[in-house]
Amino acid sequence: RESMRRSPQEVAEEYADYDLTIVWSYRDPVNVYHSWVVKGWVQNHPGFTSVWLRRNRSCLEAREALGDRLVVVRYEDLVSHPSCCDALAATLGLAIRPEFRADSNLGRISLPDDVQSAIDRPTRDTLARLDAARTIRPAPQPESRPRCSTGRSKGAMVTHGNLTSNAATLAEHFG
């Protein structure tokens, strides 16, 4: 909850004499809202939305000044993709044993559509900018390879796929 008090830039300024890396984890605002309501931290979505926007925009504003000292990762990626925890550990030079429980997605499951829309509308752009700013991402998944009949003989199948682009994508990701 440090981000409730100050921005990543302010933290970096306070610890300027140290080799500091700040990890910024962000989450689907609808699910955050649900969690905050359950914990009694917020009573209405307009108040929540302004706080979520202020906190996450402070991350986006700090990116240029902090460069690779600011690592941006989506919470859902950490929970669902072990490769993201591995990449975060490598970036920080730490051994990490992920022990996340599955994301419940309870906000998306249980909140009424009008509440979800009221949160999504004002946060959509900032969420998209955070997604684009991520420095830790899931490893690319292999393309699905659809099967289709060749018509040459009954039951004959041909597999189509572009291995060259898959290899290039993997090479880009793993460098």
PDB file of N, CA and C in Angstrom, residues 43-147:
ATOM      1  N   GLN A  43     -16.269   2.326  -0.355  1.00  0.00           N
ATOM      2  CA  GLN A  43     -17.716   2.133  -0.370  1.00  0.00           C
ATOM      3  C   GLN A  43     -18.338   2.372  -1.739  1.00  0.00           C
ATOM      4  N   ASN A  44     -17.657   3.133  -2.617  1.00  0.00           N
ATOM      5  CA  ASN A  44     -18.273   3.416  -3.912  1.00  0.00           C
ATOM      6  C   ASN A  44     -17.227   3.396  -5.019  1.00  0.00           C
ATOM      7  N   HIS A  45     -17.684   3.060  -6.198  1.00  0.00           N
ATOM      8  CA  HIS A  45     -16.731   2.926  -7.308  1.00  0.00           C
ATOM      9  C   HIS A  45     -16.177   4.248  -7.825  1.00  0.00           C
ATOM     10  N   PRO A  46     -16.902   5.385  -7.785  1.00  0.00           N
ATOM     11  CA  PRO A  46     -16.249   6.620  -8.254  1.00  0.00           C
ATOM     12  C   PRO A  46     -15.018   6.977  -7.404  1.00  0.00           C
ATOM     13  N   GLY A  47     -15.118   6.843  -6.100  1.00  0.00           N
ATOM     14  CA  GLY A  47     -13.974   7.119  -5.230  1.00  0.00           C
ATOM     15  C   GLY A  47     -12.838   6.149  -5.489  1.00  0.00           C
ATOM     16  N   PHE A  48     -13.164   4.884  -5.656  1.00  0.00           N
ATOM     17  CA  PHE A  48     -12.156   3.871  -5.953  1.00  0.00           C
ATOM     18  C   PHE A  48     -11.466   4.157  -7.282  1.00  0.00           C
ATOM     19  N   THR A  49     -12.256   4.457  -8.293  1.00  0.00           N
ATOM     20  CA  THR A  49     -11.709   4.669  -9.636  1.00  0.00           C
ATOM     21  C   THR A  49     -10.685   5.797  -9.641  1.00  0.00           C
ATOM     22  N   SER A  50     -10.969   6.881  -8.944  1.00  0.00           N
ATOM     23  CA  SER A  50     -10.011   7.990  -8.929  1.00  0.00           C
ATOM     24  C   SER A  50      -8.710   7.577  -8.242  1.00  0.00           C
ATOM     25  N   VAL A  51      -8.785   6.776  -7.190  1.00  0.00           N
ATOM     26  CA  VAL A  51      -7.579   6.297  -6.502  1.00  0.00           C
ATOM     27  C   VAL A  51      -6.798   5.354  -7.409  1.00  0.00           C
ATOM     28  N   TRP A  52      -7.492   4.402  -8.052  1.00  0.00           N
ATOM     29  CA  TRP A  52      -6.816   3.440  -8.943  1.00  0.00           C
ATOM     30  C   TRP A  52      -6.114   4.178 -10.078  1.00  0.00           C
ATOM     31  N   LEU A  53      -6.788   5.156 -10.655  1.00  0.00           N
ATOM     32  CA  LEU A  53      -6.185   5.931 -11.746  1.00  0.00           C
ATOM     33  C   LEU A  53      -4.960   6.716 -11.269  1.00  0.00           C
ATOM     34  N   ARG A  54      -5.071   7.398 -10.142  1.00  0.00           N
ATOM     35  CA  ARG A  54      -3.951   8.196  -9.626  1.00  0.00           C
ATOM     36  C   ARG A  54      -2.738   7.308  -9.370  1.00  0.00           C
ATOM     37  N   ARG A  55      -2.942   6.179  -8.722  1.00  0.00           N
ATOM     38  CA  ARG A  55      -1.829   5.274  -8.399  1.00  0.00           C
ATOM     39  C   ARG A  55      -1.162   4.749  -9.664  1.00  0.00           C
ATOM     40  N   ASN A  56      -1.959   4.261 -10.601  1.00  0.00           N
ATOM     41  CA  ASN A  56      -1.378   3.626 -11.786  1.00  0.00           C
ATOM     42  C   ASN A  56      -0.826   4.637 -12.781  1.00  0.00           C
ATOM     43  N   ARG A  57      -1.402   5.807 -12.836  1.00  0.00           N
ATOM     44  CA  ARG A  57      -0.827   6.852 -13.693  1.00  0.00           C
ATOM     45  C   ARG A  57       0.528   7.312 -13.146  1.00  0.00           C
ATOM     46  N   SER A  58       0.699   7.254 -11.831  1.00  0.00           N
ATOM     47  CA  SER A  58       2.000   7.636 -11.267  1.00  0.00           C
ATOM     48  C   SER A  58       3.086   6.674 -11.746  1.00  0.00           C
ATOM     49  N   CYS A  59       2.747   5.432 -11.947  1.00  0.00           N
ATOM     50  CA  CYS A  59       3.696   4.464 -12.506  1.00  0.00           C
ATOM     51  C   CYS A  59       4.043   4.844 -13.937  1.00  0.00           C
ATOM     52  N   LEU A  60       3.033   5.110 -14.730  1.00  0.00           N
ATOM     53  CA  LEU A  60       3.271   5.467 -16.135  1.00  0.00           C
ATOM     54  C   LEU A  60       4.102   6.740 -16.260  1.00  0.00           C
ATOM     55  N   GLU A  61       3.845   7.711 -15.403  1.00  0.00           N
ATOM     56  CA  GLU A  61       4.591   8.972 -15.430  1.00  0.00           C
ATOM     57  C   GLU A  61       6.054   8.764 -15.032  1.00  0.00           C
ATOM     58  N   ALA A  62       6.322   7.802 -14.179  1.00  0.00           N
ATOM     59  CA  ALA A  62       7.681   7.565 -13.689  1.00  0.00           C
ATOM     60  C   ALA A  62       8.525   6.730 -14.653  1.00  0.00           C
ATOM     61  N   ARG A  63       7.912   6.085 -15.617  1.00  0.00           N
ATOM     62  CA  ARG A  63       8.642   5.164 -16.493  1.00  0.00           C
ATOM     63  C   ARG A  63       9.804   5.813 -17.215  1.00  0.00           C
ATOM     64  N   GLU A  64       9.599   6.986 -17.778  1.00  0.00           N
ATOM     65  CA  GLU A  64      10.681   7.625 -18.530  1.00  0.00           C
ATOM     66  C   GLU A  64      11.861   7.969 -17.628  1.00  0.00           C
ATOM     67  N   ALA A  65      11.582   8.527 -16.468  1.00  0.00           N
ATOM     68  CA  ALA A  65      12.655   8.935 -15.562  1.00  0.00           C
ATOM     69  C   ALA A  65      13.391   7.740 -14.959  1.00  0.00           C
ATOM     70  N   LEU A  66      12.673   6.661 -14.681  1.00  0.00           N
ATOM     71  CA  LEU A  66      13.283   5.526 -13.992  1.00  0.00           C
ATOM     72  C   LEU A  66      13.838   4.466 -14.929  1.00  0.00           C
ATOM     73  N   GLY A  67      13.374   4.432 -16.172  1.00  0.00           N
ATOM     74  CA  GLY A  67      13.887   3.457 -17.137  1.00  0.00           C
ATOM     75  C   GLY A  67      13.767   2.031 -16.630  1.00  0.00           C
ATOM     76  N   ASP A  68      14.861   1.261 -16.740  1.00  0.00           N
ATOM     77  CA  ASP A  68      14.803  -0.154 -16.360  1.00  0.00           C
ATOM     78  C   ASP A  68      14.844  -0.366 -14.851  1.00  0.00           C
ATOM     79  N   ARG A  69      14.877   0.722 -14.090  1.00  0.00           N
ATOM     80  CA  ARG A  69      14.769   0.595 -12.626  1.00  0.00           C
ATOM     81  C   ARG A  69      13.319   0.415 -12.185  1.00  0.00           C
ATOM     82  N   LEU A  70      12.377   0.530 -13.114  1.00  0.00           N
ATOM     83  CA  LEU A  70      10.958   0.308 -12.832  1.00  0.00           C
ATOM     84  C   LEU A  70      10.500  -0.892 -13.649  1.00  0.00           C
ATOM     85  N   VAL A  71      10.120  -1.949 -12.964  1.00  0.00           N
ATOM     86  CA  VAL A  71       9.648  -3.174 -13.606  1.00  0.00           C
ATOM     87  C   VAL A  71       8.128  -3.207 -13.453  1.00  0.00           C
ATOM     88  N   VAL A  72       7.423  -3.333 -14.574  1.00  0.00           N
ATOM     89  CA  VAL A  72       5.963  -3.322 -14.572  1.00  0.00           C
ATOM     90  C   VAL A  72       5.475  -4.718 -14.920  1.00  0.00           C
ATOM     91  N   VAL A  73       4.611  -5.263 -14.065  1.00  0.00           N
ATOM     92  CA  VAL A  73       4.095  -6.618 -14.274  1.00  0.00           C
ATOM     93  C   VAL A  73       2.613  -6.662 -13.879  1.00  0.00           C
ATOM     94  N   ARG A  74       1.849  -7.388 -14.653  1.00  0.00           N
ATOM     95  CA  ARG A  74       0.418  -7.546 -14.384  1.00  0.00           C
ATOM     96  C   ARG A  74       0.226  -8.683 -13.385  1.00  0.00           C
ATOM     97  N   TYR A  75      -0.537  -8.440 -12.353  1.00  0.00           N
ATOM     98  CA  TYR A  75      -0.790  -9.425 -11.306  1.00  0.00           C
ATOM     99  C   TYR A  75      -1.294 -10.746 -11.891  1.00  0.00           C
ATOM    100  N   GLU A  76      -2.229 -10.655 -12.804  1.00  0.00           N
ATOM    101  CA  GLU A  76      -2.807 -11.871 -13.389  1.00  0.00           C
ATOM    102  C   GLU A  76      -1.742 -12.701 -14.107  1.00  0.00           C
ATOM    103  N   ASP A  77      -0.728 -12.042 -14.683  1.00  0.00           N
ATOM    104  CA  ASP A  77       0.362 -12.765 -15.340  1.00  0.00           C
ATOM    105  C   ASP A  77       1.200 -13.520 -14.308  1.00  0.00           C
ATOM    106  N   LEU A  78       1.494 -12.883 -13.185  1.00  0.00           N
ATOM    107  CA  LEU A  78       2.270 -13.552 -12.141  1.00  0.00           C
ATOM    108  C   LEU A  78       1.556 -14.789 -11.614  1.00  0.00           C
ATOM    109  N   VAL A  79       0.247 -14.679 -11.471  1.00  0.00           N
ATOM    110  CA  VAL A  79      -0.545 -15.778 -10.925  1.00  0.00           C
ATOM    111  C   VAL A  79      -0.689 -16.927 -11.917  1.00  0.00           C
ATOM    112  N   SER A  80      -0.855 -16.600 -13.188  1.00  0.00           N
ATOM    113  CA  SER A  80      -1.196 -17.614 -14.196  1.00  0.00           C
ATOM    114  C   SER A  80      -0.016 -18.152 -14.997  1.00  0.00           C
ATOM    115  N   HIS A  81       1.095 -17.458 -15.008  1.00  0.00           N
ATOM    116  CA  HIS A  81       2.216 -17.836 -15.879  1.00  0.00           C
ATOM    117  C   HIS A  81       3.515 -17.930 -15.075  1.00  0.00           C
ATOM    118  N   PRO A  82       3.936 -19.126 -14.733  1.00  0.00           N
ATOM    119  CA  PRO A  82       5.200 -19.273 -13.990  1.00  0.00           C
ATOM    120  C   PRO A  82       6.383 -18.596 -14.688  1.00  0.00           C
ATOM    121  N   SER A  83       6.330 -18.475 -16.015  1.00  0.00           N
ATOM    122  CA  SER A  83       7.434 -17.820 -16.739  1.00  0.00           C
ATOM    123  C   SER A  83       7.585 -16.364 -16.306  1.00  0.00           C
ATOM    124  N   CYS A  84       6.497 -15.728 -15.883  1.00  0.00           N
ATOM    125  CA  CYS A  84       6.586 -14.335 -15.419  1.00  0.00           C
ATOM    126  C   CYS A  84       7.320 -14.247 -14.082  1.00  0.00           C
ATOM    127  N   CYS A  85       7.065 -15.190 -13.189  1.00  0.00           N
ATOM    128  CA  CYS A  85       7.807 -15.203 -11.921  1.00  0.00           C
ATOM    129  C   CYS A  85       9.278 -15.482 -12.174  1.00  0.00           C
ATOM    130  N   ASP A  86       9.563 -16.394 -13.098  1.00  0.00           N
ATOM    131  CA  ASP A  86      10.957 -16.686 -13.450  1.00  0.00           C
ATOM    132  C   ASP A  86      11.645 -15.445 -14.008  1.00  0.00           C
ATOM    133  N   ALA A  87      10.959 -14.730 -14.899  1.00  0.00           N
ATOM    134  CA  ALA A  87      11.532 -13.519 -15.500  1.00  0.00           C
ATOM    135  C   ALA A  87      11.732 -12.431 -14.446  1.00  0.00           C
ATOM    136  N   LEU A  88      10.787 -12.292 -13.532  1.00  0.00           N
ATOM    137  CA  LEU A  88      10.921 -11.306 -12.464  1.00  0.00           C
ATOM    138  C   LEU A  88      12.106 -11.660 -11.568  1.00  0.00           C
ATOM    139  N   ALA A  89      12.242 -12.932 -11.216  1.00  0.00           N
ATOM    140  CA  ALA A  89      13.363 -13.376 -10.390  1.00  0.00           C
ATOM    141  C   ALA A  89      14.690 -13.075 -11.081  1.00  0.00           C
ATOM    142  N   ALA A  90      14.759 -13.360 -12.368  1.00  0.00           N
ATOM    143  CA  ALA A  90      15.997 -13.105 -13.121  1.00  0.00           C
ATOM    144  C   ALA A  90      16.302 -11.611 -13.166  1.00  0.00           C
ATOM    145  N   THR A  91      15.285 -10.801 -13.377  1.00  0.00           N
ATOM    146  CA  THR A  91      15.471  -9.348 -13.432  1.00  0.00           C
ATOM    147  C   THR A  91      16.003  -8.802 -12.118  1.00  0.00           C
ATOM    148  N   LEU A  92      15.503  -9.349 -11.009  1.00  0.00           N
ATOM    149  CA  LEU A  92      15.891  -8.853  -9.688  1.00  0.00           C
ATOM    150  C   LEU A  92      17.127  -9.560  -9.130  1.00  0.00           C
ATOM    151  N   GLY A  93      17.540 -10.640  -9.790  1.00  0.00           N
ATOM    152  CA  GLY A  93      18.674 -11.409  -9.284  1.00  0.00           C
ATOM    153  C   GLY A  93      18.344 -12.132  -7.995  1.00  0.00           C
ATOM    154  N   LEU A  94      17.104 -12.596  -7.884  1.00  0.00           N
ATOM    155  CA  LEU A  94      16.634 -13.278  -6.682  1.00  0.00           C
ATOM    156  C   LEU A  94      16.110 -14.668  -7.021  1.00  0.00           C
ATOM    157  N   ALA A  95      16.086 -15.510  -6.027  1.00  0.00           N
ATOM    158  CA  ALA A  95      15.410 -16.795  -6.163  1.00  0.00           C
ATOM    159  C   ALA A  95      13.984 -16.586  -5.663  1.00  0.00           C
ATOM    160  N   ILE A  96      13.023 -16.897  -6.496  1.00  0.00           N
ATOM    161  CA  ILE A  96      11.611 -16.713  -6.131  1.00  0.00           C
ATOM    162  C   ILE A  96      10.903 -18.050  -6.277  1.00  0.00           C
ATOM    163  N   ARG A  97      10.137 -18.396  -5.271  1.00  0.00           N
ATOM    164  CA  ARG A  97       9.289 -19.573  -5.354  1.00  0.00           C
ATOM    165  C   ARG A  97       7.850 -19.072  -5.350  1.00  0.00           C
ATOM    166  N   PRO A  98       7.216 -19.078  -6.532  1.00  0.00           N
ATOM    167  CA  PRO A  98       5.857 -18.530  -6.596  1.00  0.00           C
ATOM    168  C   PRO A  98       4.878 -19.364  -5.771  1.00  0.00           C
ATOM    169  N   GLU A  99       4.123 -18.673  -4.949  1.00  0.00           N
ATOM    170  CA  GLU A  99       3.101 -19.335  -4.151  1.00  0.00           C
ATOM    171  C   GLU A  99       1.810 -18.541  -4.215  1.00  0.00           C
ATOM    172  N   PHE A 100       1.434 -18.174  -5.423  1.00  0.00           N
ATOM    173  CA  PHE A 100       0.187 -17.444  -5.621  1.00  0.00           C
ATOM    174  C   PHE A 100      -0.973 -18.423  -5.631  1.00  0.00           C
ATOM    175  N   ARG A 101      -2.075 -17.985  -5.100  1.00  0.00           N
ATOM    176  CA  ARG A 101      -3.286 -18.769  -5.291  1.00  0.00           C
ATOM    177  C   ARG A 101      -3.923 -18.275  -6.586  1.00  0.00           C
ATOM    178  N   ALA A 102      -4.736 -19.105  -7.188  1.00  0.00           N
ATOM    179  CA  ALA A 102      -5.374 -18.730  -8.450  1.00  0.00           C
ATOM    180  C   ALA A 102      -6.179 -17.447  -8.264  1.00  0.00           C
ATOM    181  N   ASP A 103      -6.136 -16.573  -9.264  1.00  0.00           N
ATOM    182  CA  ASP A 103      -6.919 -15.341  -9.212  1.00  0.00           C
ATOM    183  C   ASP A 103      -8.395 -15.718  -9.249  1.00  0.00           C
ATOM    184  N   SER A 104      -9.129 -15.258  -8.285  1.00  0.00           N
ATOM    185  CA  SER A 104     -10.547 -15.620  -8.185  1.00  0.00           C
ATOM    186  C   SER A 104     -11.414 -14.921  -9.211  1.00  0.00           C
ATOM    187  N   ASN A 105     -10.949 -13.775  -9.704  1.00  0.00           N
ATOM    188  CA  ASN A 105     -11.714 -13.020 -10.695  1.00  0.00           C
ATOM    189  C   ASN A 105     -13.115 -12.662 -10.165  1.00  0.00           C
ATOM    190  N   LEU A 106     -13.249 -12.540  -8.858  1.00  0.00           N
ATOM    191  CA  LEU A 106     -14.574 -12.355  -8.249  1.00  0.00           C
ATOM    192  C   LEU A 106     -15.271 -11.066  -8.652  1.00  0.00           C
ATOM    193  N   GLY A 107     -14.511 -10.014  -8.918  1.00  0.00           N
ATOM    194  CA  GLY A 107     -15.152  -8.783  -9.375  1.00  0.00           C
ATOM    195  C   GLY A 107     -15.866  -9.004 -10.693  1.00  0.00           C
ATOM    196  N   ARG A 108     -15.190  -9.637 -11.625  1.00  0.00           N
ATOM    197  CA  ARG A 108     -15.782  -9.917 -12.947  1.00  0.00           C
ATOM    198  C   ARG A 108     -16.927 -10.919 -12.836  1.00  0.00           C
ATOM    199  N   ILE A 109     -16.862 -11.811 -11.863  1.00  0.00           N
ATOM    200  CA  ILE A 109     -17.896 -12.829 -11.709  1.00  0.00           C
ATOM    201  C   ILE A 109     -19.123 -12.284 -10.982  1.00  0.00           C
ATOM    202  N   SER A 110     -18.905 -11.490  -9.937  1.00  0.00           N
ATOM    203  CA  SER A 110     -20.023 -11.168  -9.048  1.00  0.00           C
ATOM    204  C   SER A 110     -20.569  -9.739  -9.123  1.00  0.00           C
ATOM    205  N   LEU A 111     -19.791  -8.796  -9.621  1.00  0.00           N
ATOM    206  CA  LEU A 111     -20.301  -7.424  -9.660  1.00  0.00           C
ATOM    207  C   LEU A 111     -21.267  -7.242 -10.826  1.00  0.00           C
ATOM    208  N   PRO A 112     -22.326  -6.450 -10.630  1.00  0.00           N
ATOM    209  CA  PRO A 112     -23.272  -6.195 -11.727  1.00  0.00           C
ATOM    210  C   PRO A 112     -22.577  -5.530 -12.919  1.00  0.00           C
ATOM    211  N   ASP A 113     -23.102  -5.782 -14.103  1.00  0.00           N
ATOM    212  CA  ASP A 113     -22.525  -5.234 -15.336  1.00  0.00           C
ATOM    213  C   ASP A 113     -22.409  -3.711 -15.300  1.00  0.00           C
ATOM    214  N   ASP A 114     -23.407  -3.026 -14.713  1.00  0.00           N
ATOM    215  CA  ASP A 114     -23.343  -1.563 -14.705  1.00  0.00           C
ATOM    216  C   ASP A 114     -22.200  -1.057 -13.826  1.00  0.00           C
ATOM    217  N   VAL A 115     -21.881  -1.761 -12.745  1.00  0.00           N
ATOM    218  CA  VAL A 115     -20.758  -1.373 -11.890  1.00  0.00           C
ATOM    219  C   VAL A 115     -19.445  -1.641 -12.624  1.00  0.00           C
ATOM    220  N   GLN A 116     -19.353  -2.803 -13.275  1.00  0.00           N
ATOM    221  CA  GLN A 116     -18.146  -3.120 -14.038  1.00  0.00           C
ATOM    222  C   GLN A 116     -17.917  -2.075 -15.133  1.00  0.00           C
ATOM    223  N   SER A 117     -18.968  -1.713 -15.835  1.00  0.00           N
ATOM    224  CA  SER A 117     -18.845  -0.709 -16.904  1.00  0.00           C
ATOM    225  C   SER A 117     -18.438   0.653 -16.342  1.00  0.00           C
ATOM    226  N   ALA A 118     -18.988   1.002 -15.185  1.00  0.00           N
ATOM    227  CA  ALA A 118     -18.656   2.292 -14.570  1.00  0.00           C
ATOM    228  C   ALA A 118     -17.183   2.343 -14.146  1.00  0.00           C
ATOM    229  N   ILE A 119     -16.584   1.209 -13.863  1.00  0.00           N
ATOM    230  CA  ILE A 119     -15.158   1.146 -13.532  1.00  0.00           C
ATOM    231  C   ILE A 119     -14.329   1.040 -14.808  1.00  0.00           C
ATOM    232  N   ASP A 120     -14.781   0.216 -15.759  1.00  0.00           N
ATOM    233  CA  ASP A 120     -14.030  -0.003 -17.000  1.00  0.00           C
ATOM    234  C   ASP A 120     -13.886   1.257 -17.850  1.00  0.00           C
ATOM    235  N   ARG A 121     -14.969   2.023 -17.966  1.00  0.00           N
ATOM    236  CA  ARG A 121     -14.929   3.210 -18.849  1.00  0.00           C
ATOM    237  C   ARG A 121     -13.774   4.150 -18.518  1.00  0.00           C
ATOM    238  N   PRO A 122     -13.664   4.624 -17.290  1.00  0.00           N
ATOM    239  CA  PRO A 122     -12.590   5.592 -17.015  1.00  0.00           C
ATOM    240  C   PRO A 122     -11.197   4.956 -16.883  1.00  0.00           C
ATOM    241  N   THR A 123     -11.120   3.654 -16.651  1.00  0.00           N
ATOM    242  CA  THR A 123      -9.806   3.022 -16.441  1.00  0.00           C
ATOM    243  C   THR A 123      -9.260   2.334 -17.688  1.00  0.00           C
ATOM    244  N   ARG A 124     -10.079   2.185 -18.712  1.00  0.00           N
ATOM    245  CA  ARG A 124      -9.694   1.420 -19.919  1.00  0.00           C
ATOM    246  C   ARG A 124      -8.381   1.901 -20.538  1.00  0.00           C
ATOM    247  N   ASP A 125      -8.236   3.207 -20.734  1.00  0.00           N
ATOM    248  CA  ASP A 125      -7.040   3.749 -21.380  1.00  0.00           C
ATOM    249  C   ASP A 125      -5.793   3.519 -20.526  1.00  0.00           C
ATOM    250  N   THR A 126      -5.899   3.786 -19.238  1.00  0.00           N
ATOM    251  CA  THR A 126      -4.750   3.594 -18.351  1.00  0.00           C
ATOM    252  C   THR A 126      -4.371   2.124 -18.265  1.00  0.00           C
ATOM    253  N   LEU A 127      -5.349   1.238 -18.218  1.00  0.00           N
ATOM    254  CA  LEU A 127      -5.065  -0.194 -18.197  1.00  0.00           C
ATOM    255  C   LEU A 127      -4.364  -0.623 -19.482  1.00  0.00           C
ATOM    256  N   ALA A 128      -4.803  -0.114 -20.618  1.00  0.00           N
ATOM    257  CA  ALA A 128      -4.158  -0.437 -21.896  1.00  0.00           C
ATOM    258  C   ALA A 128      -2.720   0.085 -21.915  1.00  0.00           C
ATOM    259  N   ARG A 129      -2.505   1.274 -21.370  1.00  0.00           N
ATOM    260  CA  ARG A 129      -1.142   1.829 -21.321  1.00  0.00           C
ATOM    261  C   ARG A 129      -0.242   1.016 -20.389  1.00  0.00           C
ATOM    262  N   LEU A 130      -0.803   0.547 -19.277  1.00  0.00           N
ATOM    263  CA  LEU A 130      -0.036  -0.326 -18.376  1.00  0.00           C
ATOM    264  C   LEU A 130       0.310  -1.641 -19.078  1.00  0.00           C
ATOM    265  N   ASP A 131      -0.677  -2.204 -19.772  1.00  0.00           N
ATOM    266  CA  ASP A 131      -0.421  -3.454 -20.506  1.00  0.00           C
ATOM    267  C   ASP A 131       0.706  -3.267 -21.515  1.00  0.00           C
ATOM    268  N   ALA A 132       0.711  -2.135 -22.199  1.00  0.00           N
ATOM    269  CA  ALA A 132       1.749  -1.860 -23.186  1.00  0.00           C
ATOM    270  C   ALA A 132       3.101  -1.608 -22.522  1.00  0.00           C
ATOM    271  N   ALA A 133       3.095  -1.106 -21.294  1.00  0.00           N
ATOM    272  CA  ALA A 133       4.335  -0.758 -20.594  1.00  0.00           C
ATOM    273  C   ALA A 133       4.954  -1.942 -19.847  1.00  0.00           C
ATOM    274  N   ARG A 134       4.269  -3.072 -19.816  1.00  0.00           N
ATOM    275  CA  ARG A 134       4.796  -4.219 -19.058  1.00  0.00           C
ATOM    276  C   ARG A 134       6.216  -4.562 -19.492  1.00  0.00           C
ATOM    277  N   THR A 135       7.060  -4.787 -18.515  1.00  0.00           N
ATOM    278  CA  THR A 135       8.418  -5.248 -18.797  1.00  0.00           C
ATOM    279  C   THR A 135       8.538  -6.745 -18.573  1.00  0.00           C
ATOM    280  N   ILE A 136       7.597  -7.326 -17.861  1.00  0.00           N
ATOM    281  CA  ILE A 136       7.528  -8.769 -17.646  1.00  0.00           C
ATOM    282  C   ILE A 136       6.230  -9.238 -18.288  1.00  0.00           C
ATOM    283  N   ARG A 137       6.365 -10.182 -19.216  1.00  0.00           N
ATOM    284  CA  ARG A 137       5.196 -10.702 -19.945  1.00  0.00           C
ATOM    285  C   ARG A 137       5.245 -12.214 -19.987  1.00  0.00           C
ATOM    286  N   PRO A 138       4.092 -12.852 -20.166  1.00  0.00           N
ATOM    287  CA  PRO A 138       4.099 -14.311 -20.322  1.00  0.00           C
ATOM    288  C   PRO A 138       4.884 -14.719 -21.572  1.00  0.00           C
ATOM    289  N   ALA A 139       5.504 -15.876 -21.501  1.00  0.00           N
ATOM    290  CA  ALA A 139       6.183 -16.415 -22.680  1.00  0.00           C
ATOM    291  C   ALA A 139       5.145 -16.645 -23.767  1.00  0.00           C
ATOM    292  N   PRO A 140       5.518 -16.415 -25.013  1.00  0.00           N
ATOM    293  CA  PRO A 140       4.553 -16.627 -26.093  1.00  0.00           C
ATOM    294  C   PRO A 140       4.108 -18.088 -26.136  1.00  0.00           C
ATOM    295  N   GLN A 141       2.838 -18.270 -26.387  1.00  0.00           N
ATOM    296  CA  GLN A 141       2.288 -19.616 -26.526  1.00  0.00           C
ATOM    297  C   GLN A 141       2.414 -20.053 -27.967  1.00  0.00           C
ATOM    298  N   PRO A 142       2.689 -21.336 -28.211  1.00  0.00           N
ATOM    299  CA  PRO A 142       2.761 -21.794 -29.604  1.00  0.00           C
ATOM    300  C   PRO A 142       1.428 -21.549 -30.299  1.00  0.00           C
ATOM    301  N   GLU A 143       1.513 -21.193 -31.574  1.00  0.00           N
ATOM    302  CA  GLU A 143       0.288 -20.991 -32.343  1.00  0.00           C
ATOM    303  C   GLU A 143      -0.445 -22.315 -32.446  1.00  0.00           C
ATOM    304  N   SER A 144      -1.779 -22.246 -32.393  1.00  0.00           N
ATOM    305  CA  SER A 144      -2.540 -23.472 -32.611  1.00  0.00           C
ATOM    306  C   SER A 144      -2.367 -23.859 -34.075  1.00  0.00           C
ATOM    307  N   ARG A 145      -2.382 -25.108 -34.316  1.00  0.00           N
ATOM    308  CA  ARG A 145      -2.127 -25.599 -35.664  1.00  0.00           C
ATOM    309  C   ARG A 145      -3.385 -26.326 -36.142  1.00  0.00           C
ATOM    310  N   PRO A 146      -4.258 -25.607 -36.828  1.00  0.00           N
ATOM    311  CA  PRO A 146      -5.510 -26.214 -37.271  1.00  0.00           C
ATOM    312  C   PRO A 146      -5.257 -27.350 -38.263  1.00  0.00           C
ATOM    313  N   ARG A 147      -6.131 -28.308 -38.227  1.00  0.00           N
ATOM    314  CA  ARG A 147      -6.046 -29.421 -39.168  1.00  0.00           C
ATOM    315  C   ARG A 147      -7.139 -29.253 -40.203  1.00  0.00           C
TER     316      ARG A 147
END
